[in-house]
Coordinates of C-alpha atoms in Angstrom, one line a residue:
M1 CA 73.3 104.9 81.7
T2 CA 72.8 102.5 78.8
S3 CA 69.9 100.1 79.0
L4 CA 72.0 97.5 76.9
K5 CA 71.8 94.0 78.4
N6 CA 73.7 90.8 77.8
P7 CA 72.6 87.7 80.0
K8 CA 76.0 86.3 79.5
F9 CA 77.2 88.7 82.2
D10 CA 74.3 88.3 84.7
D11 CA 76.7 86.7 87.2
I12 CA 79.0 89.7 87.5
R13 CA 77.1 92.8 86.2
P14 CA 75.8 95.9 88.4
Y15 CA 72.1 96.4 88.6
Y16 CA 69.9 97.4 85.7
E17 CA 67.8 100.4 86.3
E18 CA 64.6 98.4 86.8
E19 CA 66.3 96.7 89.7
I20 CA 67.1 99.9 91.5
P21 CA 63.9 100.6 93.3
A22 CA 63.8 97.1 94.9
A23 CA 67.4 97.5 95.9
M24 CA 66.7 100.9 97.7
K25 CA 63.6 99.2 99.6
R26 CA 66.1 96.3 100.8
I27 CA 68.8 98.9 101.8
A28 CA 66.3 101.0 103.6
A29 CA 65.0 98.0 105.6
S30 CA 68.5 96.7 106.3
G31 CA 70.0 96.5 109.7
P32 CA 72.9 98.9 109.1
F33 CA 70.6 101.5 107.4
N34 CA 70.2 103.8 110.4
L35 CA 74.1 104.0 111.1
M36 CA 74.7 104.5 107.3
S37 CA 72.1 107.1 107.3
S38 CA 73.3 109.2 110.2
Y39 CA 76.8 109.2 108.6
V40 CA 75.8 110.2 105.1
F41 CA 73.0 112.5 106.1
P42 CA 74.0 113.9 109.5
D43 CA 71.4 116.7 109.4
R44 CA 68.4 114.6 108.4
D45 CA 66.2 112.2 110.3
V46 CA 66.4 108.6 109.6
E47 CA 62.8 108.4 108.2
S48 CA 63.3 111.3 105.7
V49 CA 66.5 109.4 104.3
R50 CA 64.3 106.3 104.0
E51 CA 61.8 108.4 102.0
L52 CA 64.6 109.6 99.9
L53 CA 65.7 106.2 99.0
S54 CA 62.0 105.1 98.1
E55 CA 61.9 107.9 95.6
L56 CA 65.1 106.8 93.8
S57 CA 64.6 104.8 90.6
T58 CA 67.9 105.0 88.6
V59 CA 71.5 104.2 89.1
E60 CA 72.4 108.0 88.4
E61 CA 69.9 109.2 91.0
F62 CA 71.6 106.7 93.6
Q63 CA 74.9 107.8 92.8
R64 CA 74.3 111.6 92.7
K65 CA 71.9 111.6 95.8
V66 CA 73.5 109.2 97.9
M67 CA 77.0 108.0 96.9
Y68 CA 78.2 111.6 96.0
E69 CA 77.0 112.7 99.4
A70 CA 78.6 109.8 101.3
N71 CA 82.0 110.8 99.6
R72 CA 81.4 114.3 100.5
Q73 CA 81.1 113.4 104.2
I74 CA 84.2 111.2 104.1
I75 CA 86.1 114.2 102.6
A76 CA 84.6 116.7 105.1
K77 CA 85.2 114.5 108.1
T78 CA 88.5 112.7 107.3
I79 CA 90.4 114.8 104.7
T80 CA 92.0 118.2 105.1
E81 CA 92.5 118.8 101.4
F82 CA 90.9 117.0 98.4
S83 CA 92.5 117.8 95.0
Y84 CA 92.9 116.4 91.7
S85 CA 94.8 116.9 88.3
G86 CA 94.8 115.8 84.7
M87 CA 91.2 115.7 83.8
E88 CA 91.8 118.1 81.0
K89 CA 93.6 115.1 79.2
L90 CA 90.3 113.3 78.9
S91 CA 87.0 114.0 76.8
P92 CA 83.6 113.5 78.6
S93 CA 82.5 111.8 75.2
K94 CA 85.1 109.1 75.5
N95 CA 85.2 105.9 77.5
Y96 CA 88.3 104.9 79.4
L97 CA 90.0 102.0 81.3
F98 CA 91.2 103.6 84.4
V99 CA 94.1 101.6 85.9
S100 CA 94.8 102.8 89.4
N101 CA 97.3 102.1 92.1
H102 CA 95.5 100.6 95.1
R103 CA 95.7 102.0 98.5
D104 CA 92.2 101.7 100.0
I105 CA 89.7 98.9 99.4
M106 CA 86.8 101.3 98.7
L107 CA 88.0 104.9 98.7
D108 CA 90.4 104.7 95.7
A109 CA 87.6 104.3 93.2
S110 CA 84.7 105.8 95.2
L111 CA 86.2 109.2 95.7
L112 CA 87.4 109.3 92.0
Q113 CA 83.8 109.2 91.1
N114 CA 83.2 112.5 92.7
V115 CA 86.0 114.0 90.6
F116 CA 84.2 112.6 87.4
V117 CA 81.0 114.3 88.5
D118 CA 82.5 117.5 89.4
C119 CA 84.3 117.6 86.0
G120 CA 81.1 116.9 84.1
F121 CA 82.0 113.4 83.2
D122 CA 79.9 110.2 83.6
T123 CA 80.8 108.0 86.6
S124 CA 82.7 104.7 85.7
E125 CA 81.8 101.0 86.4
I126 CA 84.0 99.7 89.1
T127 CA 85.5 96.2 89.9
F128 CA 84.2 94.7 93.1
G129 CA 86.0 91.7 94.7
A130 CA 83.7 88.7 95.4
N131 CA 85.4 88.4 98.7
L132 CA 84.0 91.8 99.8
M133 CA 80.4 90.9 99.1
S134 CA 79.9 89.9 102.7
S135 CA 76.3 90.9 103.1
P136 CA 73.0 91.4 101.1
T137 CA 73.3 95.2 101.9
V138 CA 76.8 95.4 100.6
I139 CA 75.8 93.7 97.6
D140 CA 72.8 96.1 96.9
I141 CA 74.9 99.2 97.5
G142 CA 77.8 98.0 95.5
K143 CA 75.7 96.8 92.4
S144 CA 73.5 100.0 92.7
N145 CA 76.8 101.9 92.3
K146 CA 77.9 100.4 89.1
M147 CA 80.1 97.7 90.7
F148 CA 80.7 94.6 89.1
K149 CA 82.0 91.2 90.6
V150 CA 85.6 90.1 90.2
E151 CA 86.2 86.5 91.3
R152 CA 89.4 85.6 93.1
C153 CA 89.6 82.0 91.5
T154 CA 91.4 79.5 93.6
G155 CA 90.5 76.5 91.6
S156 CA 92.1 74.7 88.6
T157 CA 94.2 76.5 85.8
R158 CA 91.3 75.9 83.6
E159 CA 88.8 77.6 86.0
F160 CA 91.2 80.5 86.6
Y161 CA 91.4 81.0 82.6
L162 CA 87.7 80.9 82.2
S163 CA 87.3 83.4 85.0
S164 CA 89.8 85.7 83.4
L165 CA 88.4 85.4 80.0
H166 CA 84.8 86.2 81.4
L167 CA 86.2 89.4 83.1
S168 CA 88.1 90.4 80.1
E169 CA 85.0 90.0 77.9
Y170 CA 82.8 92.1 80.3
I171 CA 85.3 94.9 80.5
R172 CA 85.6 95.2 76.6
Y173 CA 81.7 94.8 76.3
T174 CA 81.3 97.6 78.9
L175 CA 83.7 100.0 77.3
L176 CA 82.9 99.4 73.6
E177 CA 79.2 98.3 73.6
K178 CA 77.7 99.7 76.9
K179 CA 80.0 102.9 76.4
Q180 CA 80.8 103.0 80.0
S181 CA 84.2 103.8 81.6
V182 CA 85.7 101.1 83.9
W183 CA 88.0 101.6 87.0
I184 CA 90.1 98.5 88.0
A185 CA 93.1 98.3 90.4
Q186 CA 96.6 97.7 89.0
R187 CA 96.9 94.5 91.1
N188 CA 94.9 91.9 92.9
G189 CA 94.7 93.5 96.5
R190 CA 95.9 96.7 98.0
T191 CA 99.6 97.7 98.1
K192 CA 100.7 96.9 101.4
D193 CA 104.4 97.9 101.3
G194 CA 104.2 101.2 99.3
N195 CA 105.4 99.8 96.1
D196 CA 102.8 100.6 93.4
L197 CA 103.5 97.9 90.8
T198 CA 101.0 96.7 88.0
E199 CA 100.7 92.9 87.7
P200 CA 101.5 91.8 84.1
G201 CA 98.7 89.3 84.5
L202 CA 96.3 92.2 84.5
I203 CA 97.4 93.3 81.2
K204 CA 97.2 89.6 79.9
M205 CA 93.6 89.5 81.1
F206 CA 92.7 92.7 79.3
G207 CA 94.0 91.3 76.0
M208 CA 92.2 87.8 76.4
S209 CA 89.1 89.0 74.9
R210 CA 90.6 90.1 71.6
T211 CA 93.7 88.1 70.6
D212 CA 94.0 88.7 66.8
D213 CA 96.2 91.9 67.3
K214 CA 97.8 92.8 70.8
I215 CA 98.2 96.4 69.9
A216 CA 94.9 97.1 68.7
S217 CA 93.5 94.9 71.4
L218 CA 94.7 97.3 74.2
S219 CA 94.4 100.5 72.2
E220 CA 90.7 100.3 71.8
L221 CA 90.4 100.1 75.6
N222 CA 91.7 103.6 76.1
I223 CA 93.9 102.7 79.2
V224 CA 94.5 105.6 81.5
P225 CA 96.7 105.1 84.7
V226 CA 95.6 106.9 87.7
A227 CA 97.7 107.9 90.8
V228 CA 96.1 108.3 94.2
S229 CA 98.2 109.7 97.0
Y230 CA 97.1 109.8 100.6
E231 CA 99.1 112.0 103.2
W232 CA 98.2 109.3 105.8
E233 CA 98.0 105.7 104.4
P234 CA 94.6 104.2 104.9
C235 CA 94.9 101.3 107.3
D236 CA 98.7 101.6 107.6
V237 CA 98.8 99.9 110.9
L238 CA 96.5 97.0 109.8
K239 CA 98.6 96.8 106.6
V240 CA 102.0 96.5 108.4
L241 CA 100.7 93.9 110.9
E242 CA 99.6 91.6 107.9
L243 CA 103.0 92.2 106.4
Y244 CA 104.7 91.3 109.5
E245 CA 102.6 88.1 110.0
S246 CA 103.2 87.2 106.2
S247 CA 106.9 87.4 106.8
K248 CA 106.6 84.8 109.5
M249 CA 104.1 82.3 108.2
A250 CA 101.4 82.0 105.4
Y251 CA 98.9 84.8 106.2
V252 CA 95.2 83.8 106.5
K253 CA 92.6 86.6 106.7
K254 CA 90.4 86.6 109.7
P255 CA 86.6 86.7 109.6
G256 CA 85.3 90.1 108.9
E257 CA 88.8 91.5 108.2
D258 CA 87.9 93.1 104.7
L259 CA 84.9 94.7 106.3
N260 CA 87.0 96.1 109.1
S261 CA 89.5 97.5 106.6
I262 CA 86.6 99.3 104.7
L263 CA 85.2 100.9 107.7
T264 CA 88.7 101.9 109.0
G265 CA 89.6 103.3 105.6
I266 CA 86.3 105.4 105.8
V267 CA 86.6 106.8 109.1
A268 CA 90.4 107.3 109.7
F269 CA 92.0 110.5 109.2
K270 CA 93.7 110.8 105.8
G271 CA 95.1 114.3 105.7
R272 CA 95.7 115.4 102.2
V273 CA 94.5 113.3 99.4
H274 CA 95.2 113.9 95.7
F275 CA 94.1 112.2 92.5
S276 CA 96.2 112.4 89.3
V277 CA 94.8 111.4 86.0
C278 CA 98.0 110.4 84.0
D279 CA 98.5 110.5 80.2
P280 CA 96.6 107.9 78.4
I281 CA 98.6 105.0 77.0
R282 CA 98.8 105.7 73.2
P283 CA 98.9 103.2 70.4
Q284 CA 102.3 104.5 69.2
E285 CA 103.6 103.7 72.6
L286 CA 102.4 100.2 72.4
S287 CA 103.5 99.7 68.9
K288 CA 107.1 99.8 70.2
F289 CA 106.5 96.5 71.8
R290 CA 105.0 94.7 68.8
D291 CA 107.8 92.4 68.2
L292 CA 108.1 91.1 71.7
T293 CA 106.7 87.7 72.9
L294 CA 103.2 88.1 74.6
N295 CA 104.6 87.7 78.0
N296 CA 107.3 90.4 77.6
F297 CA 104.8 92.6 75.9
N298 CA 102.5 92.3 79.1
K299 CA 105.5 93.2 81.3
E300 CA 106.5 96.3 79.3
V301 CA 102.9 97.6 79.3
A302 CA 102.7 97.0 83.1
S303 CA 106.0 99.0 83.4
L304 CA 104.6 101.8 81.2
I305 CA 101.7 102.1 83.5
D306 CA 104.1 102.0 86.5
K307 CA 106.2 104.9 85.2
R308 CA 103.0 107.1 84.7
I309 CA 101.9 106.5 88.1
F310 CA 105.1 107.0 89.8
R311 CA 105.8 110.2 87.8
E312 CA 102.4 111.6 88.9
Y313 CA 102.3 110.3 92.4
R314 CA 102.2 113.1 95.0
L315 CA 104.7 112.7 97.8
W316 CA 103.8 114.3 101.1
P317 CA 106.3 115.3 104.1
N318 CA 105.3 111.9 105.7
N319 CA 107.1 110.0 102.7
F320 CA 110.3 112.0 103.0
I321 CA 110.3 111.9 106.9
A322 CA 109.8 108.1 106.7
H323 CA 112.6 107.6 104.2
D324 CA 114.9 109.7 106.4
L325 CA 114.0 107.7 109.6
L326 CA 114.3 104.3 107.7
Y327 CA 117.7 105.2 106.3
A328 CA 119.0 107.1 109.3
T329 CA 119.8 110.2 107.2
S330 CA 118.7 113.8 106.7
E331 CA 118.8 113.7 103.0
Y332 CA 115.3 115.2 102.7
R333 CA 115.3 117.4 105.8
D334 CA 114.3 120.3 103.6
R335 CA 111.0 118.6 102.7
Y336 CA 109.4 118.8 106.0
T337 CA 109.2 120.7 109.1
E338 CA 110.2 119.7 112.6
A339 CA 106.4 119.6 113.6
E340 CA 105.6 117.4 110.7
R341 CA 108.3 115.2 111.8
K342 CA 107.2 114.9 115.4
A343 CA 103.6 114.3 114.4
F344 CA 104.8 111.5 112.2
I345 CA 107.0 109.9 114.9
N346 CA 104.1 110.1 117.3
H347 CA 102.0 108.2 114.8
C348 CA 104.4 105.4 114.6
H349 CA 104.1 105.1 118.4
K350 CA 100.8 103.3 117.7
L351 CA 102.8 100.3 117.0
A352 CA 104.1 100.0 120.5
K353 CA 100.8 98.5 121.6
Y354 CA 101.3 95.4 119.5
E355 CA 103.5 92.7 121.1
V356 CA 105.4 91.0 118.4
D357 CA 108.8 89.2 118.4
A358 CA 110.7 91.8 116.5
P359 CA 109.3 95.2 116.9
E360 CA 112.2 96.8 114.9
L361 CA 111.1 94.7 111.9
L362 CA 107.6 95.9 112.4
K363 CA 108.7 99.5 112.6
E364 CA 110.8 98.9 109.4
K365 CA 107.9 97.6 107.5
F366 CA 105.7 100.5 108.8
L367 CA 108.3 103.1 107.5
G368 CA 108.6 101.3 104.2
I369 CA 104.9 102.0 103.5
Y370 CA 105.7 105.7 103.4
A371 CA 109.3 105.7 102.4
N372 CA 109.1 103.2 99.3
P373 CA 107.2 105.7 97.1
V374 CA 110.2 108.3 97.6
D375 CA 112.5 105.8 95.8
N376 CA 110.1 104.8 93.1
C377 CA 108.7 108.3 92.3
L378 CA 112.1 110.3 92.3
L379 CA 113.2 107.8 89.5
F380 CA 111.0 109.6 87.1

């Protein structure tokens, strides 16, 4: 990891190497440590894990000896088949801006890091919502794991502009000067309804740190879309409850809701999970949009990323089952077995314990989480 430093970004950057030993001591002394230790290292006693942390002095050591193992446990305990494709499109000597669809708060980025390591690539820096920095321990783990803070600005237009510019400058600085890849979600917040759509505002933010040439500005970032596909959607019940409540009134998150979603995403059964690294966005593709206004340019680039993700998204039997159930057809009956259909319907029965005014609307929105990717992906 580079030792390059710029105090301009001290408010959002990950930890420097010399900050790691102190962070490890704080993590080892924290209240959640025993529980975390038993999950990540089930065959080791807590004191031996505490000793392991005391010996770590670099970001790479923490990632390889702790975070990599944490991801391995998640895969072993909650995933039946973990696969990936497309890494041959990339070069270990280059840095990329990975723009991913966003289905799980932590796992979309975290599990991908294991793919990078297994393929001989350096890990990437990762965006980390300020709203998720709920405790000193979470901050220490995140910033030791190459995560940098992204503010969700709710202030004035000028405050939002300055915050976006700061983030844009940091991403460009990380890619071009620190020589580190970056992972970022395609949108603000997880996809709740199964429609993976890139926010044009994200593309606008990328370009804010270089405005002289919009084609060159994005080209030098080496944008690579990433599609992650979960057989069983992380937090699907929690997501549909939020969707349902949002359809009735303005949704306000409850205290601890994000942390609950993180923990649920980690421990819940996910079945098969596939990561697809899509074709990088080429300068010649961007050049086709040169004559557009900046707003339309951003929309076209966002659409280009969407098409890549839709084309590479892996549809599972659950997606086709949900589509047939939602539209009361048997159009995709050849894509799943009767046993798979019964398993999915049984999963839907979890909704019955929630007392709502319109249970059919709740079920419709739930099916949409799984069914909407079918309509999106089969277009390409």
